[in-house]
PDB file of C-alpha atoms in Angstrom:
ATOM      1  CA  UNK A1215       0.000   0.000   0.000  1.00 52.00           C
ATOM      2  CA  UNK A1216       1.262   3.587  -0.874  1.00 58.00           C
ATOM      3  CA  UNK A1217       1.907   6.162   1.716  1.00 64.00           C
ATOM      4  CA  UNK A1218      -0.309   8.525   2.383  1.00 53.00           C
ATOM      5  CA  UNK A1219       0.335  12.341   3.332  1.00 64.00           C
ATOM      6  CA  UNK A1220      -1.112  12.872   6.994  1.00 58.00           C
ATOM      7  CA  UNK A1221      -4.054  14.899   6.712  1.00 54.00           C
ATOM      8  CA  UNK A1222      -2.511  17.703   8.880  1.00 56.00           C
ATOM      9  CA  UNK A1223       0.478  18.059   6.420  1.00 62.00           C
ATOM     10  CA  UNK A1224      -2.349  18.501   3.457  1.00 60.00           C
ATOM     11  CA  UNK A1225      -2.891  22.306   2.289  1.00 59.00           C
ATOM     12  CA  UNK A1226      -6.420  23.043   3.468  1.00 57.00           C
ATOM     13  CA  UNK A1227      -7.413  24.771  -0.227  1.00 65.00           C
ATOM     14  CA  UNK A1228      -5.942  24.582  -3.758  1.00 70.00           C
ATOM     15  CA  UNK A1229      -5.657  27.896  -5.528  1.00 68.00           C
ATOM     16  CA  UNK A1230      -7.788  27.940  -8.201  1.00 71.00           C
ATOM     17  CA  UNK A1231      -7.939  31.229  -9.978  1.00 78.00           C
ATOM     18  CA  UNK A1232      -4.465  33.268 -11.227  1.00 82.00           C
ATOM     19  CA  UNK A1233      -4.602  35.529  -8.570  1.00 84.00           C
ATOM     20  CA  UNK A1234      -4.646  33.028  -6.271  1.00 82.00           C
ATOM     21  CA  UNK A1235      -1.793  30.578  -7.539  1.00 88.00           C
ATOM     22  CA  UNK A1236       0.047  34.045  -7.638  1.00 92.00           C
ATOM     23  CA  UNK A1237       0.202  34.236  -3.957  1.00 91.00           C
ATOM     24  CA  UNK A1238       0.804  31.019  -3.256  1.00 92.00           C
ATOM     25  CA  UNK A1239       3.895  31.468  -5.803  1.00 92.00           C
ATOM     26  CA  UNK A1240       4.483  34.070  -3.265  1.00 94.00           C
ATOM     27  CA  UNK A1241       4.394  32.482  -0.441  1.00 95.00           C
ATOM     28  CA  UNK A1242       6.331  29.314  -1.783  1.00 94.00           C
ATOM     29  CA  UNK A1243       9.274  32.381  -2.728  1.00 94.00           C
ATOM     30  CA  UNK A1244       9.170  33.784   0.976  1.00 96.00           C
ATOM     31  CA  UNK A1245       9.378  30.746   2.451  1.00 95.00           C
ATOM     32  CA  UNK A1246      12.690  30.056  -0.106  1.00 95.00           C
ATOM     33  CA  UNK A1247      13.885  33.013   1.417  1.00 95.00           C
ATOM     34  CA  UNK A1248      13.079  32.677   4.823  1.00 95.00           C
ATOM     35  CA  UNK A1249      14.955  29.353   5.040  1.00 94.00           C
ATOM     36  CA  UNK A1250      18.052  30.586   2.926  1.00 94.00           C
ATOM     37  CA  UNK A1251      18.237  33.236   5.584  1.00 93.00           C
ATOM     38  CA  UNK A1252      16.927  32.081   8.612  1.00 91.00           C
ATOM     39  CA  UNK A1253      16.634  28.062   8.240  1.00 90.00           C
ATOM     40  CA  UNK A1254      14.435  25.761   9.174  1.00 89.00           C
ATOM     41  CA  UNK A1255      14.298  25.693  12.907  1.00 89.00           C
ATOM     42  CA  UNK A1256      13.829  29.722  12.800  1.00 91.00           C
ATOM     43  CA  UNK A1257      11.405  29.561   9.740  1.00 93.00           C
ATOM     44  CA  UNK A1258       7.431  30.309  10.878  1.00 93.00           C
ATOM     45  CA  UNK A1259       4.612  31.223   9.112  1.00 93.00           C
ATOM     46  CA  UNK A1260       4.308  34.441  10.362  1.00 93.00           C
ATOM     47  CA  UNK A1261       7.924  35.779   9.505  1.00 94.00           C
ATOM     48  CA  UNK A1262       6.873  34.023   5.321  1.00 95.00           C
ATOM     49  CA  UNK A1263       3.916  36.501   5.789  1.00 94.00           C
ATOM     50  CA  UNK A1264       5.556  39.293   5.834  1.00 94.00           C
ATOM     51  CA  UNK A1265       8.096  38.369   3.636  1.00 95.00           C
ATOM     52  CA  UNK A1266       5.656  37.175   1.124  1.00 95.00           C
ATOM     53  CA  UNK A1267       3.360  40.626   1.941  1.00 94.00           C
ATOM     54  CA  UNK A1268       0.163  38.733   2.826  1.00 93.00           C
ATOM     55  CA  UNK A1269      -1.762  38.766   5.631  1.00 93.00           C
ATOM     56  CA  UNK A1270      -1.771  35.762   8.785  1.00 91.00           C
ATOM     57  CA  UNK A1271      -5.218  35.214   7.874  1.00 91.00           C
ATOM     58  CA  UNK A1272      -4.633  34.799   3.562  1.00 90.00           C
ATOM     59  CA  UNK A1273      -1.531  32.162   5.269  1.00 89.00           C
ATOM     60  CA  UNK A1274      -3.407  30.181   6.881  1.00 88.00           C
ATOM     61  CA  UNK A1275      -5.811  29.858   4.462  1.00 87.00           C
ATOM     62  CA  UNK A1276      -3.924  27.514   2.516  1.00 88.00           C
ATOM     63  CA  UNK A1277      -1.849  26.560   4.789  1.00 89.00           C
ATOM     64  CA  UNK A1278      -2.329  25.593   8.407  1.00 85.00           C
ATOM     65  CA  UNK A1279       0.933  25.164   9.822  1.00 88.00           C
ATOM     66  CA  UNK A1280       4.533  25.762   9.318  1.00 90.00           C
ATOM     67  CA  UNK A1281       5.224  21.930   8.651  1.00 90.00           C
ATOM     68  CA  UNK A1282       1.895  22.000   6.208  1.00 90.00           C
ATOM     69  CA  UNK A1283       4.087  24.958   4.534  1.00 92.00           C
ATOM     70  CA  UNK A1284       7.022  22.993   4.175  1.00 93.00           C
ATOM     71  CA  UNK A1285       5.724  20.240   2.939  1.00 91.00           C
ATOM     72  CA  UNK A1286       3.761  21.486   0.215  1.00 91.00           C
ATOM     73  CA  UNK A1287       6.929  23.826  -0.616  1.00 93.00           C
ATOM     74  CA  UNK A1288       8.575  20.297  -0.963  1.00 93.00           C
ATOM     75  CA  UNK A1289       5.403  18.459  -2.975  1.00 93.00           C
ATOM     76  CA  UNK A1290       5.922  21.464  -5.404  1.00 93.00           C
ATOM     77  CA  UNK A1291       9.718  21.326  -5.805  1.00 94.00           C
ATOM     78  CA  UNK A1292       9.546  17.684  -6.764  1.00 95.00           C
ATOM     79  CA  UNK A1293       6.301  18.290  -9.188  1.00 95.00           C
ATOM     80  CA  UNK A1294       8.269  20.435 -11.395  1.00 95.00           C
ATOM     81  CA  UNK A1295      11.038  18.446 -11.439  1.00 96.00           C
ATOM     82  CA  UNK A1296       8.994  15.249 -12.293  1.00 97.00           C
ATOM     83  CA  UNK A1297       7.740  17.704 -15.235  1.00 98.00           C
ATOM     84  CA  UNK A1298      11.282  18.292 -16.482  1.00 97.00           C
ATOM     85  CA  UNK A1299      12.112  14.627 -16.726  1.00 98.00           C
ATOM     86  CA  UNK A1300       8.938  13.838 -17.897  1.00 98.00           C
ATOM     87  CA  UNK A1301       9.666  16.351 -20.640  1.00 98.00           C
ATOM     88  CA  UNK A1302      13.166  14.973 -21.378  1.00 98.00           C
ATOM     89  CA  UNK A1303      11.498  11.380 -21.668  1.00 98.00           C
ATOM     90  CA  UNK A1304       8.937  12.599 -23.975  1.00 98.00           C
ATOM     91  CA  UNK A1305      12.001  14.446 -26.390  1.00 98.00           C
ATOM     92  CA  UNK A1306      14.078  11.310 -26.380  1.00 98.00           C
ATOM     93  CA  UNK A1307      11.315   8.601 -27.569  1.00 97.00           C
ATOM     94  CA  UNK A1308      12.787   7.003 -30.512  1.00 96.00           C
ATOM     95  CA  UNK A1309      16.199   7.829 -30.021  1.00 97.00           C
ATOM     96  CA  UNK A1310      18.988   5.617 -29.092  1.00 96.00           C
ATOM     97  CA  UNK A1311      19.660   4.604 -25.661  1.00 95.00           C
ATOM     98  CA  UNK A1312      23.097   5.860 -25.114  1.00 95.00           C
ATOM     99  CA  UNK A1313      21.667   9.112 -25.656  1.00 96.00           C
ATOM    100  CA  UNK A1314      18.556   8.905 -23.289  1.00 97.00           C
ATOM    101  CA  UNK A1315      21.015   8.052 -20.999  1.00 96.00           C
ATOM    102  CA  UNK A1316      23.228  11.366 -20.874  1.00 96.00           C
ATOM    103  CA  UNK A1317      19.507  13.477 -21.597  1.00 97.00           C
ATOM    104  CA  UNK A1318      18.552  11.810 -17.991  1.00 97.00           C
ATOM    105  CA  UNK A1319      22.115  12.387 -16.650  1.00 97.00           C
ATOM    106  CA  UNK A1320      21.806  16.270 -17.771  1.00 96.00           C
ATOM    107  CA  UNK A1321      18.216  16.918 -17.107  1.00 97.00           C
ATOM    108  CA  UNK A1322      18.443  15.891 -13.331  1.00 96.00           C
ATOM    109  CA  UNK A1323      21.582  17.496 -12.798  1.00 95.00           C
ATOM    110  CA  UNK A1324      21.173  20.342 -13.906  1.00 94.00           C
ATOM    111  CA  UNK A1325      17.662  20.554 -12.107  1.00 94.00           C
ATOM    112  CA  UNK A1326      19.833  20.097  -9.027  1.00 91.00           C
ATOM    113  CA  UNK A1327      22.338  22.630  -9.442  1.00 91.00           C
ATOM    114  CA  UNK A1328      20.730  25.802 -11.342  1.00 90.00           C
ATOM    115  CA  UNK A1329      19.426  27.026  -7.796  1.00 90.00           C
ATOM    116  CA  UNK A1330      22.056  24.891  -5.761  1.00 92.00           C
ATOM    117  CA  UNK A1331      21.252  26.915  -2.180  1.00 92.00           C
ATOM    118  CA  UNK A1332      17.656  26.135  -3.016  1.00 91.00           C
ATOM    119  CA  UNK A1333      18.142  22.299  -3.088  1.00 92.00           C
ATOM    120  CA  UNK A1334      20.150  22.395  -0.025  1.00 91.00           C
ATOM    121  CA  UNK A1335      17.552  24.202   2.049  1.00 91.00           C
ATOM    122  CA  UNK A1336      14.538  22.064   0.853  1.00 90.00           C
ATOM    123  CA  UNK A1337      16.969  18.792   1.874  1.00 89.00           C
ATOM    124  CA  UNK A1338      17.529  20.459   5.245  1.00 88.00           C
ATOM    125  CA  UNK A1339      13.534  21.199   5.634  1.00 89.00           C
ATOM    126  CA  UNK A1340      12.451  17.721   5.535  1.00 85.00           C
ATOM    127  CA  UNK A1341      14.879  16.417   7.701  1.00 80.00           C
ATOM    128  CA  UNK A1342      12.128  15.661  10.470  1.00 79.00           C
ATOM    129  CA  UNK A1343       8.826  15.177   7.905  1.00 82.00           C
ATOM    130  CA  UNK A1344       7.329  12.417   6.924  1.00 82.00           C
ATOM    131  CA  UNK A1345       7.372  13.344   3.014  1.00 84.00           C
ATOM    132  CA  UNK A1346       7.373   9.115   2.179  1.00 87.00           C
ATOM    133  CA  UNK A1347       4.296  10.176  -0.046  1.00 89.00           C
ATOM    134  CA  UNK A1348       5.833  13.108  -1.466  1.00 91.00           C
ATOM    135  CA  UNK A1349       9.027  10.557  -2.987  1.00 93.00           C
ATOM    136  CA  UNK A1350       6.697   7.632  -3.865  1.00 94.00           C
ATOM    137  CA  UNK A1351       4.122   9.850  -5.861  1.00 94.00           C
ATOM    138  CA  UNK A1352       7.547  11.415  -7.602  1.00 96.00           C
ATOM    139  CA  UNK A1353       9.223   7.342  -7.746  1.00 96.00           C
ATOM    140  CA  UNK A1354       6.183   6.594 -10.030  1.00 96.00           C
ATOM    141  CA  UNK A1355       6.139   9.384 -12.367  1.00 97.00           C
ATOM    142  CA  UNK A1356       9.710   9.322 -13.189  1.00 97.00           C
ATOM    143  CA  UNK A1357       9.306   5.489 -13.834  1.00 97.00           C
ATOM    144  CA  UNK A1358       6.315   6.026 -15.242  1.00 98.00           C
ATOM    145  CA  UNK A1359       8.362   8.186 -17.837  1.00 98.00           C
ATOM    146  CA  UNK A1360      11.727   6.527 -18.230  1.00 98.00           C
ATOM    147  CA  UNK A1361      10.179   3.206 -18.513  1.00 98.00           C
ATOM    148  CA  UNK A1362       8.373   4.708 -21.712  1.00 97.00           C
ATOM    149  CA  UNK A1363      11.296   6.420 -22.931  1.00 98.00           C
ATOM    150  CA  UNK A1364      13.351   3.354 -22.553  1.00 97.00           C
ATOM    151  CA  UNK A1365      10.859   0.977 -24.549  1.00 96.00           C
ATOM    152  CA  UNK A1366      10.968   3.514 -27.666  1.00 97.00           C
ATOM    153  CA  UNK A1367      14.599   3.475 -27.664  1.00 96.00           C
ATOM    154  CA  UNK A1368      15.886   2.835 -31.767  1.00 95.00           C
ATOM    155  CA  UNK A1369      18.683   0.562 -31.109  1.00 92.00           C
ATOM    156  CA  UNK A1370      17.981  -1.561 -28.183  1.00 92.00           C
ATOM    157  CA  UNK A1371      15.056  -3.862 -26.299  1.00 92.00           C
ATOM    158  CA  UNK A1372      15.216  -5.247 -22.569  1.00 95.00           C
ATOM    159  CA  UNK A1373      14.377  -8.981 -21.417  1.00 92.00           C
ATOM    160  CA  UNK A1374      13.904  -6.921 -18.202  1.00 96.00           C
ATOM    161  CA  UNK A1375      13.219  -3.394 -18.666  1.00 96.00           C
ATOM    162  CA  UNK A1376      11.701  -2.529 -15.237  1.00 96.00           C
ATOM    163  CA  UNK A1377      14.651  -4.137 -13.260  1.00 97.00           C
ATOM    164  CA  UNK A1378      16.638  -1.810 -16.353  1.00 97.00           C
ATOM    165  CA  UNK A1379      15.085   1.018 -15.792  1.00 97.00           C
ATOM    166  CA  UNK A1380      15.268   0.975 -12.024  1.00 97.00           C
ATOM    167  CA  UNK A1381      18.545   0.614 -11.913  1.00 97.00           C
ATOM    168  CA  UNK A1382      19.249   3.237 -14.278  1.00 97.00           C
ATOM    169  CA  UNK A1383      17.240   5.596 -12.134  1.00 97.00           C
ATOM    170  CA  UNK A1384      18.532   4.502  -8.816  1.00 96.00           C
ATOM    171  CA  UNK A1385      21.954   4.518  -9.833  1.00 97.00           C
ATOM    172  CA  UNK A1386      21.837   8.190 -11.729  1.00 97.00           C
ATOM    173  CA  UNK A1387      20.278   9.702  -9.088  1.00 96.00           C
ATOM    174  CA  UNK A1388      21.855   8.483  -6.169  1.00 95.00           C
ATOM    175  CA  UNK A1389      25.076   9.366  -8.360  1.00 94.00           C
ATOM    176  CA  UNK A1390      24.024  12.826  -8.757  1.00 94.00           C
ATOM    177  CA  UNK A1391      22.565  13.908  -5.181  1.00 92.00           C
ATOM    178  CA  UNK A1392      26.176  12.551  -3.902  1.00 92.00           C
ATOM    179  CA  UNK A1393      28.270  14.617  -6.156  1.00 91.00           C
ATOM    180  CA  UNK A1394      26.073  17.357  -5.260  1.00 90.00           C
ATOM    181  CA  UNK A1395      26.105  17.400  -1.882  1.00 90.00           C
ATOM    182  CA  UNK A1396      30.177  17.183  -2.265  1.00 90.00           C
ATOM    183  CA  UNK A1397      29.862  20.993  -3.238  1.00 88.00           C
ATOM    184  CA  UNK A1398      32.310  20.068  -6.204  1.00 87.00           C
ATOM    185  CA  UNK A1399      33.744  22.534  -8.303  1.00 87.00           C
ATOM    186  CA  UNK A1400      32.310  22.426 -11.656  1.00 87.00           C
ATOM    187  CA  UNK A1401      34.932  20.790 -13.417  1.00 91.00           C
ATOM    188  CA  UNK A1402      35.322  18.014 -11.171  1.00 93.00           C
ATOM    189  CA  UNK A1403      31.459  17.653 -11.075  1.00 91.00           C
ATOM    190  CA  UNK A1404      31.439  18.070 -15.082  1.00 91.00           C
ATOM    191  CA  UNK A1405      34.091  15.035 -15.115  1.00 94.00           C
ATOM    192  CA  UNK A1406      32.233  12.688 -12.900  1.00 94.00           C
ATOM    193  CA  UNK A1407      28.681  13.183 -14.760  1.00 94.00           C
ATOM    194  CA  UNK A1408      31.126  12.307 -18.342  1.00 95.00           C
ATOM    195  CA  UNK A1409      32.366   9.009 -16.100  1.00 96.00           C
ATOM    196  CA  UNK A1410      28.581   8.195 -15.150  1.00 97.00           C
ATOM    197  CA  UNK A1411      27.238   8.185 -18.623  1.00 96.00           C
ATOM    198  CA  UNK A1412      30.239   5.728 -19.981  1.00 96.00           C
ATOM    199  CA  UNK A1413      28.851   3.515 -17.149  1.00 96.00           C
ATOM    200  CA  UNK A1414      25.525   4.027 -17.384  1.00 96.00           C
ATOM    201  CA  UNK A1415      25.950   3.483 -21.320  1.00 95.00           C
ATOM    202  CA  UNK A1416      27.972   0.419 -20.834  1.00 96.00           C
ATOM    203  CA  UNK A1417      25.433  -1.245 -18.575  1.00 96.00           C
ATOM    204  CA  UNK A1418      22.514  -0.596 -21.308  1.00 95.00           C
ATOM    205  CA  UNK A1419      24.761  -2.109 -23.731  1.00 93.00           C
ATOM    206  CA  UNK A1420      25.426  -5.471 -21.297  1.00 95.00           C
ATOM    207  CA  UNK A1421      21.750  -5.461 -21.036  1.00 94.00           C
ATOM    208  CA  UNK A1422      19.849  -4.935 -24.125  1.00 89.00           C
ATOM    209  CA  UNK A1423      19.450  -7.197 -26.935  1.00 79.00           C
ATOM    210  CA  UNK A1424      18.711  -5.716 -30.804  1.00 74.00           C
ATOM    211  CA  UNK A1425      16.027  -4.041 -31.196  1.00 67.00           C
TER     212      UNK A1425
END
């Protein structure tokens, strides 16, 4: 059975008109900033308020409590970075696997890295949540996508291609986070993402059979 988000981490409303999702937008921004400057343990709602310009009352409107905030800050983060992989898969159907491979490698590292002191904050927000739901709703879309991506691929098939494409995921991800947590300069970083896509590559080719 999935996890499911505790009901008192759950937004209470959705925006659903523009001027709405625009201060929520807001909000999600202040609270960005409130962590980068304050952290977690220091972050509360009302200190977002103000930084966002909203009122307590238009806060807790969506949101009931500071670990409500955080997690949906979280549940967005990872929805738009399920939509840029998703994206990626959807560009690379019908191309070769090799190539799928270092599109994958890119897309998620560069997702990591463009706001780097972003990432870091959001991984130091969840440290005590339970956000199991958040990373199992995210675990199926991404397979969900690769697995598609990987079955279109020109020059290769899999006996296997969810034990494949698991390990592919598992492996370029875990990869990733690790040499992004090392705070690497960029050309070391740049060399070890090169050095993951010749093994990621030569694993697909072990692998696959013709297609």
């Amino acid at each position: 059975m999935a996890p499911v988000t505790p009901q008192s981490l759950s937004p209470r409303k959705r925006p659903r008109q523009a001027r709405a999702a625009a201060t929520v937008d807001a909000i999600y921004e202040a609270t960005i900033q409130v962590l980068l400057s304050d952290g977690p343990q220091r972050l509360t709602t009302t200190r977002v308020a103000e930084r966002a310009g909203v009122s307590v009352g238009t806060m807790y409107q969506y949101f009931p409590q500071k670990r409500a905030l955080i997690h949906a800050l979280n549940e967005r983060y990872l929805d738009i970075l399920a939509e840029r992989i998703e994206a990626t898969c959807r560009q690379q159907h019908g191309a070769s696997a090799g190539m799928m491979v270092v599109a994958l490698i890119e897309t998620y590292w560069q997702a990591k890295t463009e706001r780097p002191e972003v990432t870091r904050a959001l991984y130091r927000s969840v440290a005590d949540l339970d956000n199991s739901a958040l990373i199992e709703s995210f675990a199926q879309r991404v397979d969900s996508a690769t697995t598609g991506m990987l079955e279109s691929a020109s020059d290769s098939c899999f006996q296997d291609l969810a034990l494949v494409n698991r390990t592919l995921v598992t492996t370029i991800f875990g990869a990733v986070r690790n040499a992004f947590e090392r705070q690497l300069a960029d050309q070391e970083a740049a060399g070890i993402m090169q050095q993951l896509a010749l093994m990621c590559r030569a694993y697909i080719e072990a692998v696959s059979g013709p297609r």
